CSV table of C-alpha atoms in Angstrom, one decimal:
chain,number,residue,atom,x,y,z
E,1,UNK,CA,-0.2,-0.2,-0.3
E,2,UNK,CA,1.3,3.3,-0.9
E,3,UNK,CA,-0.1,6.2,1.6
E,4,UNK,CA,0.0,9.6,0.4
E,5,UNK,CA,-2.4,11.4,2.8
E,6,UNK,CA,0.0,13.0,5.0
E,7,UNK,CA,-1.5,16.2,4.7
E,8,UNK,CA,-4.5,14.8,6.5
E,9,UNK,CA,-2.6,12.5,8.8
E,10,UNK,CA,1.0,11.2,8.8
E,11,UNK,CA,1.3,7.8,8.7
E,12,UNK,CA,3.0,5.7,9.2
E,13,UNK,CA,4.1,7.1,12.8
E,14,UNK,CA,7.8,6.4,13.9
E,15,UNK,CA,8.2,3.2,16.1
E,16,UNK,CA,9.5,5.3,19.2
E,17,UNK,CA,6.2,7.1,19.3
E,18,UNK,CA,4.0,3.5,19.5
E,19,UNK,CA,6.7,2.4,22.5
E,20,UNK,CA,6.0,6.0,24.1
E,21,UNK,CA,2.5,5.3,24.1
E,22,UNK,CA,2.6,1.7,25.0
E,23,UNK,CA,4.9,2.5,27.9
E,24,UNK,CA,2.7,5.0,29.0
E,25,UNK,CA,-0.4,3.0,29.1
E,26,UNK,CA,1.8,0.1,30.9
E,27,UNK,CA,3.6,2.0,33.4
E,28,UNK,CA,2.4,5.5,33.8
E,29,UNK,CA,-1.2,5.8,33.3
E,30,UNK,CA,-2.0,9.2,35.6
E,31,UNK,CA,-3.1,12.3,34.9
E,32,UNK,CA,-0.7,15.3,35.2
E,33,UNK,CA,-1.6,18.4,37.2
E,34,UNK,CA,-3.3,16.2,40.0
E,35,UNK,CA,-2.6,14.1,42.7
E,36,UNK,CA,1.0,14.4,43.3
E,37,UNK,CA,1.7,11.0,43.8
E,38,UNK,CA,4.9,9.3,41.7
E,39,UNK,CA,3.0,8.4,38.8
E,40,UNK,CA,1.1,11.6,38.3
E,41,UNK,CA,4.4,13.5,38.6
E,42,UNK,CA,6.0,11.2,36.0
E,43,UNK,CA,3.3,12.2,33.6
E,44,UNK,CA,3.7,15.8,34.4
E,45,UNK,CA,7.6,15.0,33.6
E,46,UNK,CA,6.4,13.8,30.1
E,47,UNK,CA,4.3,16.5,29.5
E,48,UNK,CA,7.0,18.8,30.0
E,49,UNK,CA,9.0,16.7,27.6
E,50,UNK,CA,6.6,17.3,25.1
E,51,UNK,CA,6.5,21.0,25.7
E,52,UNK,CA,10.7,21.1,25.7
E,53,UNK,CA,10.8,19.3,22.5
E,54,UNK,CA,8.3,22.1,20.8
E,55,UNK,CA,9.9,25.0,22.3
E,56,UNK,CA,13.0,23.9,20.7
E,57,UNK,CA,11.5,23.2,17.7
E,58,UNK,CA,9.8,26.7,16.9
E,59,UNK,CA,12.3,28.8,18.9
E,60,UNK,CA,10.5,29.3,22.1
E,61,UNK,CA,12.8,29.1,25.1
E,62,UNK,CA,10.0,29.0,28.3
E,63,UNK,CA,8.5,25.4,27.8
E,64,UNK,CA,5.6,27.0,29.6
E,65,UNK,CA,4.7,28.9,26.7
E,66,UNK,CA,3.5,26.1,24.9
E,67,UNK,CA,-0.1,25.2,25.5
E,68,UNK,CA,-1.8,21.9,24.6
E,69,UNK,CA,-5.2,21.6,23.2
E,70,UNK,CA,-6.8,19.0,21.4
E,71,UNK,CA,-6.3,20.2,17.8
E,72,UNK,CA,-5.0,23.1,16.0
E,73,UNK,CA,-8.8,24.1,15.6
E,74,UNK,CA,-9.6,24.6,19.1
E,75,UNK,CA,-5.9,26.3,19.0
E,76,UNK,CA,-7.2,28.5,16.5
E,77,UNK,CA,-10.3,29.4,18.1
E,78,UNK,CA,-8.8,30.0,21.2
E,79,UNK,CA,-6.6,32.8,19.5
E,80,UNK,CA,-9.3,34.1,17.0
E,81,UNK,CA,-12.1,34.4,19.3
E,82,UNK,CA,-10.4,35.9,22.0
E,83,UNK,CA,-8.4,38.6,20.2
E,84,UNK,CA,-11.4,40.0,17.9
E,85,UNK,CA,-13.7,41.9,19.9
E,86,UNK,CA,-17.1,43.0,18.2
E,87,UNK,CA,-16.3,46.2,15.8
E,88,UNK,CA,-12.7,45.1,15.2
E,89,UNK,CA,-11.1,44.4,11.9
E,90,UNK,CA,-9.0,41.4,10.8
E,91,UNK,CA,-6.4,40.7,7.9
E,92,UNK,CA,-6.4,37.3,6.4
E,93,UNK,CA,-5.1,35.2,3.1
E,94,UNK,CA,-6.9,33.5,0.7
E,95,UNK,CA,-5.3,30.5,1.2
E,96,UNK,CA,-7.0,29.5,4.9
E,97,UNK,CA,-8.4,26.6,5.9
E,98,UNK,CA,-11.8,26.1,7.7
E,99,UNK,CA,-10.3,25.7,10.9
E,100,UNK,CA,-9.4,29.6,10.7
E,101,UNK,CA,-12.2,30.9,8.2
E,102,UNK,CA,-15.2,29.2,10.1
E,103,UNK,CA,-14.4,31.3,13.5
E,104,UNK,CA,-13.7,34.5,11.7
E,105,UNK,CA,-16.8,34.1,9.8
E,106,UNK,CA,-18.9,33.1,13.0
E,107,UNK,CA,-17.3,36.4,14.7
E,108,UNK,CA,-18.5,38.4,11.0
E,109,UNK,CA,-21.9,37.7,12.4
E,110,UNK,CA,-20.9,39.5,15.7
E,111,UNK,CA,-19.7,42.6,14.4
E,112,UNK,CA,-16.3,41.7,13.3
E,113,UNK,CA,-15.0,42.7,9.7
E,114,UNK,CA,-13.0,40.6,7.8
E,115,UNK,CA,-10.6,41.3,4.9
E,116,UNK,CA,-9.1,38.8,2.7
E,117,UNK,CA,-6.2,39.5,1.0
E,118,UNK,CA,-6.1,38.1,-2.6
E,119,UNK,CA,-3.6,34.9,-4.0
E,120,UNK,CA,-2.8,34.4,-7.5
E,121,UNK,CA,-3.5,31.5,-9.3
E,122,UNK,CA,-1.0,29.2,-7.6
E,123,UNK,CA,-2.0,30.6,-4.2
E,124,UNK,CA,1.4,32.4,-4.0
E,125,UNK,CA,0.7,36.2,-2.1
E,126,UNK,CA,2.8,39.1,-1.3
E,127,UNK,CA,3.6,40.3,2.5
E,128,UNK,CA,2.4,43.7,0.9
E,129,UNK,CA,-1.0,41.9,-0.1
E,130,UNK,CA,-2.1,41.9,3.7
E,131,UNK,CA,-0.3,45.6,4.3
E,132,UNK,CA,-2.8,47.1,2.2
E,133,UNK,CA,-5.9,45.9,4.2
E,134,UNK,CA,-4.9,46.9,7.6
E,135,UNK,CA,-6.9,49.1,9.3
E,136,UNK,CA,-6.3,51.3,12.4
E,137,UNK,CA,-8.9,49.1,14.0
E,138,UNK,CA,-7.2,46.0,13.0
E,139,UNK,CA,-6.6,43.9,16.0
E,140,UNK,CA,-5.3,40.6,14.0
E,141,UNK,CA,-3.4,39.0,10.9
E,142,UNK,CA,-4.4,35.3,10.9
E,143,UNK,CA,-1.9,33.6,8.0
E,144,UNK,CA,-1.5,30.0,7.4
E,145,UNK,CA,1.8,29.1,6.9
E,146,UNK,CA,0.9,26.9,4.0
E,147,UNK,CA,-2.1,25.8,2.0
E,148,UNK,CA,-3.5,22.3,2.9
E,149,UNK,CA,-4.6,22.3,-0.7
E,150,UNK,CA,-1.7,23.3,-2.8
E,151,UNK,CA,0.9,23.1,-0.4
E,152,UNK,CA,1.8,26.8,-1.3
E,153,UNK,CA,3.8,28.6,1.6
E,154,UNK,CA,3.2,32.1,2.4
E,155,UNK,CA,6.3,34.4,3.1
E,156,UNK,CA,5.9,33.7,6.7
E,157,UNK,CA,8.3,36.1,7.7
E,158,UNK,CA,7.6,39.1,5.8
E,159,UNK,CA,4.5,38.8,6.8
E,160,UNK,CA,5.7,38.8,10.5
E,161,UNK,CA,7.9,41.6,9.7
E,162,UNK,CA,4.9,43.6,8.3
E,163,UNK,CA,2.8,43.0,11.6
E,164,UNK,CA,5.8,43.4,13.8
E,165,UNK,CA,6.2,46.9,12.5
E,166,UNK,CA,2.5,47.7,12.1
E,167,UNK,CA,2.2,46.7,15.7
E,168,UNK,CA,-0.4,43.8,15.1
E,169,UNK,CA,-0.3,40.7,16.6
E,170,UNK,CA,0.0,37.9,14.0
E,171,UNK,CA,-1.6,34.4,14.6
E,172,UNK,CA,0.0,31.5,12.1
E,173,UNK,CA,-1.8,28.3,11.4
E,174,UNK,CA,1.1,25.8,11.0
E,175,UNK,CA,-1.0,22.9,10.7
E,176,UNK,CA,0.6,21.8,7.5
E,177,UNK,CA,4.4,22.9,8.4
E,178,UNK,CA,5.0,22.4,11.9
E,179,UNK,CA,7.5,19.5,11.7
E,180,UNK,CA,8.2,19.9,7.8
E,181,UNK,CA,9.2,23.5,7.4
E,182,UNK,CA,11.5,25.4,9.3
E,183,UNK,CA,9.8,27.8,11.8
E,184,UNK,CA,11.3,30.2,14.7
E,185,UNK,CA,8.8,32.2,16.5
E,186,UNK,CA,11.0,34.8,17.5
E,187,UNK,CA,13.1,35.4,14.0
E,188,UNK,CA,9.9,35.0,11.9
E,189,UNK,CA,7.9,37.5,14.5
E,190,UNK,CA,5.3,35.0,14.6
E,191,UNK,CA,3.2,36.2,18.4
E,192,UNK,CA,0.6,32.8,18.3
E,193,UNK,CA,1.4,30.1,16.3
E,194,UNK,CA,-1.4,27.5,16.5
E,195,UNK,CA,0.1,23.6,15.5
E,196,UNK,CA,-1.3,20.1,15.4
E,197,UNK,CA,0.6,17.0,16.5
E,198,UNK,CA,-0.4,14.2,13.8
E,199,UNK,CA,0.6,15.9,10.5
E,200,UNK,CA,4.3,16.9,10.0
E,201,UNK,CA,4.9,16.3,14.0
E,202,UNK,CA,4.1,12.6,13.4
E,203,UNK,CA,2.3,12.4,16.6
E,204,UNK,CA,-1.1,11.3,17.5
E,205,UNK,CA,-4.4,12.5,16.7
E,206,UNK,CA,-6.2,14.5,19.5
E,207,UNK,CA,-3.1,16.4,20.3
E,208,UNK,CA,-2.1,20.4,19.1
E,209,UNK,CA,-1.8,23.8,20.7
E,210,UNK,CA,-0.3,27.2,20.6
E,211,UNK,CA,2.9,28.6,21.2
E,212,UNK,CA,3.2,31.9,22.4
E,213,UNK,CA,6.4,34.1,21.5
E,214,UNK,CA,8.2,35.2,24.9
E,215,UNK,CA,6.8,38.9,24.6
E,216,UNK,CA,3.3,38.1,23.8
E,217,UNK,CA,1.3,39.5,26.9
E,218,UNK,CA,-1.4,36.5,27.5
E,219,UNK,CA,-3.5,39.3,29.6
E,220,UNK,CA,-4.4,40.3,26.1
E,221,UNK,CA,-5.7,36.7,25.3
E,222,UNK,CA,-9.0,35.1,27.9
E,223,UNK,CA,-9.3,31.5,27.6
E,224,UNK,CA,-12.3,30.2,25.4
E,225,UNK,CA,-12.7,26.9,27.8
E,226,UNK,CA,-12.2,27.2,31.6
E,227,UNK,CA,-12.2,24.6,34.2
E,228,UNK,CA,-10.3,22.4,36.3
E,229,UNK,CA,-6.5,22.7,36.1
E,230,UNK,CA,-5.0,21.1,39.3
E,231,UNK,CA,-3.7,24.6,40.5
E,232,UNK,CA,-5.3,27.4,42.5
E,233,UNK,CA,-8.2,24.6,43.3
E,234,UNK,CA,-9.7,27.1,45.9
E,235,UNK,CA,-10.3,29.7,43.3
E,236,UNK,CA,-13.4,29.6,41.2
E,237,UNK,CA,-11.8,31.8,38.5
E,238,UNK,CA,-9.3,30.3,35.9
E,239,UNK,CA,-5.7,30.9,36.5
E,240,UNK,CA,-4.0,33.7,34.7
E,241,UNK,CA,-0.7,31.8,34.4
E,242,UNK,CA,0.7,29.6,31.4
E,243,UNK,CA,0.0,26.7,30.5
E,244,UNK,CA,-2.9,26.4,33.1
E,245,UNK,CA,-4.9,29.7,31.8
E,246,UNK,CA,-5.9,27.9,28.3
E,247,UNK,CA,-5.4,24.3,29.7
E,248,UNK,CA,-8.9,23.4,31.4
E,249,UNK,CA,-9.9,20.1,31.7
E,250,UNK,CA,-8.0,17.0,31.8
E,251,UNK,CA,-5.1,16.6,29.3
E,252,UNK,CA,-4.8,14.1,26.5
E,253,UNK,CA,-1.9,13.0,28.3
E,254,UNK,CA,-1.5,9.7,26.3
E,255,UNK,CA,-1.3,11.4,23.2
E,256,UNK,CA,0.9,14.0,24.4
E,257,UNK,CA,3.5,11.0,25.5
E,258,UNK,CA,3.2,10.1,21.8
E,259,UNK,CA,3.6,13.7,20.8
E,260,UNK,CA,6.9,14.4,22.9
E,261,UNK,CA,8.3,11.1,21.3
E,262,UNK,CA,7.5,12.2,17.9
E,263,UNK,CA,8.6,15.6,18.0
E,264,UNK,CA,12.1,14.2,19.6
E,265,UNK,CA,12.2,12.1,16.3
E,266,UNK,CA,11.7,15.0,14.2
E,267,UNK,CA,14.4,17.3,16.0
E,268,UNK,CA,16.9,14.5,15.9
E,269,UNK,CA,16.0,13.8,12.3
E,270,UNK,CA,16.2,17.3,11.5
E,271,UNK,CA,13.4,19.6,9.8
E,272,UNK,CA,15.9,20.8,7.0
E,273,UNK,CA,16.5,16.9,6.5
E,274,UNK,CA,12.5,16.4,6.0
E,275,UNK,CA,11.9,19.3,4.2
E,276,UNK,CA,14.6,18.2,1.7
E,277,UNK,CA,13.0,14.5,1.5
E,278,UNK,CA,9.6,15.8,0.9
E,279,UNK,CA,11.0,18.6,-1.7
E,280,UNK,CA,12.9,16.0,-3.4
E,281,UNK,CA,9.6,13.6,-3.9
E,282,UNK,CA,7.2,16.6,-4.6
E,283,UNK,CA,9.6,17.5,-7.4
E,284,UNK,CA,9.8,14.1,-8.6
E,285,UNK,CA,6.1,13.7,-8.5
E,286,UNK,CA,5.7,17.2,-10.1
E,287,UNK,CA,7.9,16.4,-12.8
E,288,UNK,CA,6.2,12.9,-13.8
E,289,UNK,CA,2.5,14.0,-13.4
E,290,UNK,CA,3.5,17.1,-15.9
E,291,UNK,CA,4.3,14.6,-18.5
E,292,UNK,CA,0.8,12.7,-18.1
E,293,UNK,CA,-1.8,13.8,-20.6
E,294,UNK,CA,-5.2,15.4,-19.3
E,295,UNK,CA,-3.3,16.1,-15.6
E,296,UNK,CA,-3.4,19.4,-14.5
E,297,UNK,CA,-1.3,20.6,-11.3
E,298,UNK,CA,-2.4,23.0,-9.4
E,299,UNK,CA,-0.2,25.4,-7.5
E,300,UNK,CA,3.1,27.0,-7.7
E,301,UNK,CA,5.3,23.3,-9.0
E,302,UNK,CA,8.2,24.5,-7.1
E,303,UNK,CA,9.1,22.5,-4.2
E,304,UNK,CA,11.0,25.5,-3.0
E,305,UNK,CA,7.8,27.3,-3.0
E,306,UNK,CA,5.4,24.4,-1.6
E,307,UNK,CA,5.2,21.9,1.2
E,308,UNK,CA,4.9,18.2,0.2
E,309,UNK,CA,1.6,18.2,-1.8
E,310,UNK,CA,0.8,17.5,-5.0
E,311,UNK,CA,-2.9,18.6,-6.2
E,312,UNK,CA,-4.1,17.9,-9.5
E,313,UNK,CA,-7.0,17.1,-11.7
E,314,UNK,CA,-7.9,14.9,-14.7
E,315,UNK,CA,-9.6,16.6,-17.1
E,316,UNK,CA,-13.3,14.8,-17.5
E,317,UNK,CA,-12.8,12.9,-14.1
E,318,UNK,CA,-14.4,13.5,-11.2
E,319,UNK,CA,-11.7,13.8,-8.3
E,320,UNK,CA,-13.6,11.5,-6.2
E,321,UNK,CA,-13.8,9.1,-9.0
E,322,UNK,CA,-10.0,9.3,-9.3
E,323,UNK,CA,-9.3,8.8,-5.9
E,324,UNK,CA,-11.7,5.8,-5.5
E,325,UNK,CA,-9.8,3.8,-8.4
E,326,UNK,CA,-6.3,4.7,-7.3
E,327,UNK,CA,-7.6,3.1,-3.7
E,328,UNK,CA,-9.1,0.2,-5.0
E,329,UNK,CA,-7.1,-0.9,-8.1
E,330,UNK,CA,-3.6,0.8,-7.4
E,331,UNK,CA,-3.3,0.8,-3.4
E,332,UNK,CA,-2.9,4.1,-3.1
E,333,UNK,CA,-4.5,6.2,-0.4
E,334,UNK,CA,-5.2,10.1,-1.2
E,335,UNK,CA,-7.7,12.5,-0.4
E,336,UNK,CA,-10.1,14.1,-3.2
E,337,UNK,CA,-12.3,17.3,-2.9
E,338,UNK,CA,-12.3,20.7,-1.2
E,339,UNK,CA,-10.0,19.4,1.7
E,340,UNK,CA,-12.1,21.8,3.9
E,341,UNK,CA,-10.4,25.0,2.6
E,342,UNK,CA,-13.1,26.4,0.0
E,343,UNK,CA,-11.6,29.9,0.2
E,344,UNK,CA,-8.1,27.9,-1.1
E,345,UNK,CA,-10.1,26.4,-4.1
E,346,UNK,CA,-11.4,29.6,-4.8
E,347,UNK,CA,-8.1,31.3,-4.9
E,348,UNK,CA,-6.6,28.4,-7.1
E,349,UNK,CA,-9.8,28.3,-9.3
E,350,UNK,CA,-10.8,24.6,-8.6
E,351,UNK,CA,-14.1,25.4,-6.9
E,352,UNK,CA,-16.7,23.5,-6.9
E,353,UNK,CA,-14.9,20.4,-8.5
E,354,UNK,CA,-12.0,20.1,-6.3
E,355,UNK,CA,-8.9,18.2,-6.5
E,356,UNK,CA,-6.9,15.0,-5.9
E,357,UNK,CA,-4.3,15.6,-3.4
E,358,UNK,CA,-1.2,13.7,-3.1
E,359,UNK,CA,0.9,14.3,-0.1
E,360,UNK,CA,4.1,12.2,0.7
E,361,UNK,CA,6.0,12.2,4.2
E,362,UNK,CA,9.0,11.5,5.7
E,363,UNK,CA,8.7,7.8,5.2
E,364,UNK,CA,7.6,8.0,1.3
E,365,UNK,CA,9.9,6.6,-1.1
E,366,UNK,CA,10.8,7.6,-4.5
E,367,UNK,CA,9.9,3.9,-5.7
E,368,UNK,CA,6.5,4.8,-4.4
E,369,UNK,CA,6.2,8.2,-5.9
E,370,UNK,CA,7.1,6.6,-9.4
E,371,UNK,CA,4.3,4.1,-8.9
E,372,UNK,CA,2.3,6.8,-8.1
E,373,UNK,CA,3.1,8.5,-11.3
E,374,UNK,CA,2.5,5.2,-13.4
E,375,UNK,CA,-0.8,4.9,-11.6
E,376,UNK,CA,-2.3,8.5,-12.5
E,377,UNK,CA,-0.9,7.9,-16.1
E,378,UNK,CA,-2.9,4.5,-16.2
E,379,UNK,CA,-5.7,6.2,-14.7
E,380,UNK,CA,-6.1,9.1,-17.5
E,381,UNK,CA,-5.4,6.2,-20.2
E,382,UNK,CA,-8.4,4.5,-18.9
E,383,UNK,CA,-10.6,6.7,-18.6
E,384,UNK,CA,-9.9,9.0,-22.0
H,1,UNK,CA,19.0,26.2,61.8
H,2,UNK,CA,17.1,25.3,59.1
H,3,UNK,CA,17.7,22.0,57.1
H,4,UNK,CA,15.1,22.0,54.4
H,5,UNK,CA,13.2,24.9,52.5
H,6,UNK,CA,10.2,24.5,50.5
H,7,UNK,CA,9.8,26.4,46.8
H,8,UNK,CA,5.9,26.3,46.3
H,9,UNK,CA,4.9,27.1,42.9
H,10,UNK,CA,1.7,28.1,41.0
H,11,UNK,CA,1.1,24.7,39.3
H,12,UNK,CA,2.5,21.2,38.8
H,13,UNK,CA,3.7,22.4,35.6
H,14,UNK,CA,6.0,24.6,37.4
H,15,UNK,CA,6.9,22.0,39.9
H,16,UNK,CA,8.3,19.7,37.2
H,17,UNK,CA,10.0,22.5,35.3
H,18,UNK,CA,11.3,23.6,38.8
H,19,UNK,CA,12.9,19.9,39.6
H,20,UNK,CA,14.3,19.6,35.9
H,21,UNK,CA,16.0,23.4,36.1
H,22,UNK,CA,17.4,22.7,39.8
H,23,UNK,CA,18.8,19.2,38.6
H,24,UNK,CA,20.2,20.5,36.0
H,25,UNK,CA,22.3,23.2,37.9
H,26,UNK,CA,23.5,20.3,40.1
H,27,UNK,CA,21.1,21.3,43.2
H,28,UNK,CA,19.2,18.6,45.0
H,29,UNK,CA,15.6,18.9,44.6
H,30,UNK,CA,12.7,16.8,45.5
H,31,UNK,CA,8.6,16.8,44.3
H,32,UNK,CA,7.0,16.6,47.3
H,33,UNK,CA,3.1,17.1,48.0
H,34,UNK,CA,2.5,20.8,49.3
H,35,UNK,CA,2.2,20.6,52.9
H,36,UNK,CA,-1.2,21.5,53.9
H,37,UNK,CA,-0.5,24.2,56.3
H,38,UNK,CA,1.9,26.0,53.6
H,39,UNK,CA,-0.7,26.4,50.9
H,40,UNK,CA,-3.6,24.9,49.0
H,41,UNK,CA,-2.7,26.3,45.9
H,42,UNK,CA,-1.2,23.5,43.7
H,43,UNK,CA,-0.3,19.9,45.0
H,44,UNK,CA,3.2,19.3,44.0
H,45,UNK,CA,5.8,21.5,45.8
H,46,UNK,CA,10.1,21.4,45.9
H,47,UNK,CA,11.9,20.6,49.0
H,48,UNK,CA,15.7,21.8,48.7
H,49,UNK,CA,18.2,22.0,51.1
H,50,UNK,CA,18.1,24.9,53.2
H,51,UNK,CA,21.8,25.8,52.2
H,52,UNK,CA,20.5,26.0,48.5
H,53,UNK,CA,18.0,29.0,48.9
H,54,UNK,CA,19.8,31.4,47.0
H,55,UNK,CA,21.3,29.3,44.7
H,56,UNK,CA,17.8,27.7,43.7
H,57,UNK,CA,16.2,30.8,43.3
H,58,UNK,CA,18.4,32.2,41.3
H,59,UNK,CA,18.5,29.5,38.9
H,60,UNK,CA,14.7,29.6,38.5
H,61,UNK,CA,14.6,32.7,38.1
H,62,UNK,CA,17.3,32.5,35.1
H,63,UNK,CA,14.8,29.7,33.8
H,64,UNK,CA,11.8,32.2,34.0
H,65,UNK,CA,10.1,29.4,36.3
H,66,UNK,CA,7.7,32.0,38.7
H,67,UNK,CA,7.9,30.9,42.5
H,68,UNK,CA,4.9,31.5,44.5
H,69,UNK,CA,7.0,31.3,48.0
H,70,UNK,CA,9.9,30.3,49.5
H,71,UNK,CA,9.3,28.6,53.1
H,72,UNK,CA,12.5,27.9,55.3
H,73,UNK,CA,11.5,24.8,57.7
H,74,UNK,CA,13.0,24.8,61.1
H,75,UNK,CA,15.1,22.0,62.2
């Protein structure tokens, strides 16, 4: 089987992730932040391991500025809903995922105004496109680091420099890039970053979170969810310090045990090494598919400008049909459709039909890419 | 003369971080359930040698770990 759906969730996971989860279930089991016995303390040590690894990966020196949520969507909702009061204005890009767009559109109903910066037909965008939309009442810039449809990377450092110069907080959706593209909150001028654990970070589903740059004042951001934290138990008000401010409720510590191991794996293998591996496969896939008649690739078609995603359409064939044949006849797993990102598809001109998305990962081989190119060529031939 | 001191922190995240910072700095630190008479805030506290009070608070400050209180326990 060839698994090319790493942009949805990465698979397989490194062996150390399976071992860490198994070890947790066998030997630890307890809930961190509660109780104070040695198993609870060990669980908290594991959670700190995960925070430290992520801090190292993202350029955040205080590990407690890494906050865990159940996914990037929850993380984005905390930041978006907390920073945009009625009457405020937000600037965002034309490649956003619904994880950002839906909370924004909900707030629009409550009097928040939204400006969407236009992208090119390959979903590329200059930072200046955002700059032109900033108003005096702009409270936030929301930018997707990379499109989950075409893989197109936004110039995040330039956007960060712009946000910093204009004094507006920048929230980055790194669901597609954390673990497979370099990110440094300080150097990139990112105030808040939302990440997910189960894609490029190679961890389990149900893990994600927020990373706060050292100088971002969390007093500006109220929590979205309040509840038990194990701290200040006599107090009926949510703690005001990190990470407890945003971590009400029992933690997914089993998932975080896996995430601690997976991020350590990513750090040891190296983000640059993973990026180069995926770029090589992406380039190979683009070159191969470009030679197949009736196939049109969307996006920049340049591995330097995109993540490990190649999205395409076959002239005259619905993408759902193509994906079904790839699964059943060629044993290739991919994702067809709109990928929860209608805005990005509008930028790419692929509404309403969508695309077939191939997303290699750190464990994909060149041989698998070549087999996939042959399969798509046969597919395009069969149906013509 | 005091033999031990208890560092009270705001949460177990801070307690575990403090334990790690102090151990890295070569200081003896033991995680203990917070003595109820000292605080009800956080379930875990850090017990250190009384002689290490200054070195411990300095190390925690350098690492950015906030301390709620430091309580010296009489021998």
